[in-house]
Coordinates of C-alpha atoms in Angstrom, one line a residue:
X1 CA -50.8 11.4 29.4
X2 CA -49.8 11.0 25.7
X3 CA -51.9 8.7 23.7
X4 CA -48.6 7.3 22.3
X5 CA -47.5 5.8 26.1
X6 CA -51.4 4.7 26.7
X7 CA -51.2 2.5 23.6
X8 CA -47.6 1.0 24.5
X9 CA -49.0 0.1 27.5
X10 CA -52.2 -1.3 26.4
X11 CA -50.5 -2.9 23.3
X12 CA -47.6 -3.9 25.1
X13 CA -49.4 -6.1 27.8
X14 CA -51.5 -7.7 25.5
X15 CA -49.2 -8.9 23.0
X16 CA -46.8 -10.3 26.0
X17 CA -50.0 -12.3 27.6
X18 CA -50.5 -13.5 23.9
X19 CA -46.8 -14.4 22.9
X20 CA -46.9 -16.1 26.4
X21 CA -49.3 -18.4 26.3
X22 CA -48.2 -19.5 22.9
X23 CA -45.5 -21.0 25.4
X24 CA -48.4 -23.7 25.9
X25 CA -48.7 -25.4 23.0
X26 CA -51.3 -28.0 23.4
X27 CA -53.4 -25.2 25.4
X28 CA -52.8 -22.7 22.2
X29 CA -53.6 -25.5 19.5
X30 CA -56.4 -26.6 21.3
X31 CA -58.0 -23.1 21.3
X32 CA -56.8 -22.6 17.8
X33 CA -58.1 -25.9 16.3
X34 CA -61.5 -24.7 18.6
X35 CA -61.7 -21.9 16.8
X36 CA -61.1 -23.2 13.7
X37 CA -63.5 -25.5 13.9
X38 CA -66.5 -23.4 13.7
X39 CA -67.2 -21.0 11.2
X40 CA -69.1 -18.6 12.8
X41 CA -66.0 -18.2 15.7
X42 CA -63.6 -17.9 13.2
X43 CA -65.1 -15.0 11.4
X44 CA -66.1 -13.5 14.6
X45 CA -62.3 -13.4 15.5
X46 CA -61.5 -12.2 12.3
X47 CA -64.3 -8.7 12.5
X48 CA -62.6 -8.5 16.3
X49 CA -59.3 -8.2 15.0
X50 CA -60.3 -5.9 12.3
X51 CA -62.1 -3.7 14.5
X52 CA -59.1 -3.7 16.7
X53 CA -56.9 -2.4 13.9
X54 CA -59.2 -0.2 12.5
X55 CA -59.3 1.5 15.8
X56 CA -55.4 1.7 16.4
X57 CA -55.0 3.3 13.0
X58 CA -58.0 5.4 12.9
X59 CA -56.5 7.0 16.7
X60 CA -53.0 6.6 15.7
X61 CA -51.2 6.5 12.8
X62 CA -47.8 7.6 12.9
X63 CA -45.0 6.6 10.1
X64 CA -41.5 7.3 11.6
X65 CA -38.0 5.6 12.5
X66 CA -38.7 5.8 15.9
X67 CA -40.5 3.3 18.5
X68 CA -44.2 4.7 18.2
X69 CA -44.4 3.1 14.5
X70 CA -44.1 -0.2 16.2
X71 CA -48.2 0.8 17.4
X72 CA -48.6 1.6 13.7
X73 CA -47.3 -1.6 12.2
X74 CA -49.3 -3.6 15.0
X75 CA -52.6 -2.2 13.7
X76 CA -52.2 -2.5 10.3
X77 CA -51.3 -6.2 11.5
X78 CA -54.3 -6.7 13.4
X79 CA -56.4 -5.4 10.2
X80 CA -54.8 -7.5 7.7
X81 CA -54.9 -10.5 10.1
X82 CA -58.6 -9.8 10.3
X83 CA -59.3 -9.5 7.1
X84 CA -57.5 -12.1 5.7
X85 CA -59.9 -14.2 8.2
X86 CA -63.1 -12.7 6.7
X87 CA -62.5 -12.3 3.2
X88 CA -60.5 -15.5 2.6
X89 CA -61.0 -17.9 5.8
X90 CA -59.7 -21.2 3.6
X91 CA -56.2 -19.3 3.1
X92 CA -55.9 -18.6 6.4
X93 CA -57.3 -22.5 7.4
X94 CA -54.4 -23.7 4.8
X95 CA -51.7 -21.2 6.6
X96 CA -52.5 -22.2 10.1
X97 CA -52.4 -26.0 8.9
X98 CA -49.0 -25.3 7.8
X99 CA -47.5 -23.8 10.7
X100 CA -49.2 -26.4 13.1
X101 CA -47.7 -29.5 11.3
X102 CA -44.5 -27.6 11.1
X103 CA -44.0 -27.5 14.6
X104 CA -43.1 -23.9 15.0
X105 CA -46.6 -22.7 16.5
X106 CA -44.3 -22.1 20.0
X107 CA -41.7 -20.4 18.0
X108 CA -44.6 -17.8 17.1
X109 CA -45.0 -16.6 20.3
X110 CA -41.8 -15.3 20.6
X111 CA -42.4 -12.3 18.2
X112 CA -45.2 -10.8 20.4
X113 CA -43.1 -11.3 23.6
X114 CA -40.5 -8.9 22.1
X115 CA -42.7 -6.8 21.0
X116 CA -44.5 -6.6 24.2
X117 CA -41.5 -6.5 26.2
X118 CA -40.1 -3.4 24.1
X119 CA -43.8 -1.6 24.0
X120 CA -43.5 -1.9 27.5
X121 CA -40.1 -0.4 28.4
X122 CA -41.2 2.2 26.1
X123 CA -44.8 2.9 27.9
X124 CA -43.7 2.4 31.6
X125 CA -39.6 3.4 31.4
X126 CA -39.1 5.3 28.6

């Protein structure tokens, strides 16, 4: 099986499962504010995410105007993200602070659920 439907698959479950239960917001912040909360969690999610990109781009890496580059873009996403949490964990604190008194930490889930729900067309249908 091509490596490119595997990671749709894989990529596209996840990030539905995440955008979905951003649905729950008081589940989600409380997790989040959990997380925040302790330093040593917090940078562990940041090296997990990092790793996670590292190993999308360092198994695939494809820049194109087709669908695949959506795998692409999502782990050079998931190593920024993780990163950004490392190196520079305030910033990210100051961000997240922003978007939780904002109100629009549901409205944030809705980018993974399309993203998921096109992956997965892609890596089951298409």
């Amino acid at each position: 099986m091509d490596s490119t439907i595997v990671l749709a698959r894989i990529v596209g479950i996840m990030s539905l499962l995440v955008g979905l239960s951003f649905m729950n917001k008081s589940y989600i912040t409380a997790i989040v504010d959990d997380i925040v909360n302790s330093k040593g969690l917090l940078w562990f999610v940041g090296f997990v995410m990092a790793i996670l990109g590292a190993l999308m781009l360092a198994g695939y890496s494809t820049w194109s105007f087709h669908w695949p580059v959506l795998i692409t873009i999502w782990g050079w996403l998931a190593l920024i993200k993780g990163t950004v949490i490392m190196l520079f964990p305030t910033s990210w604190l100051s961000w997240y602070r922003k978007v939780k008194s904002s109100g629009i930490m549901m409205v944030t889930g809705v980018v993974p659920i399309i993203f998921g729900i096109i992956l997965l067309y892609k890596g089951f249908m298409g």
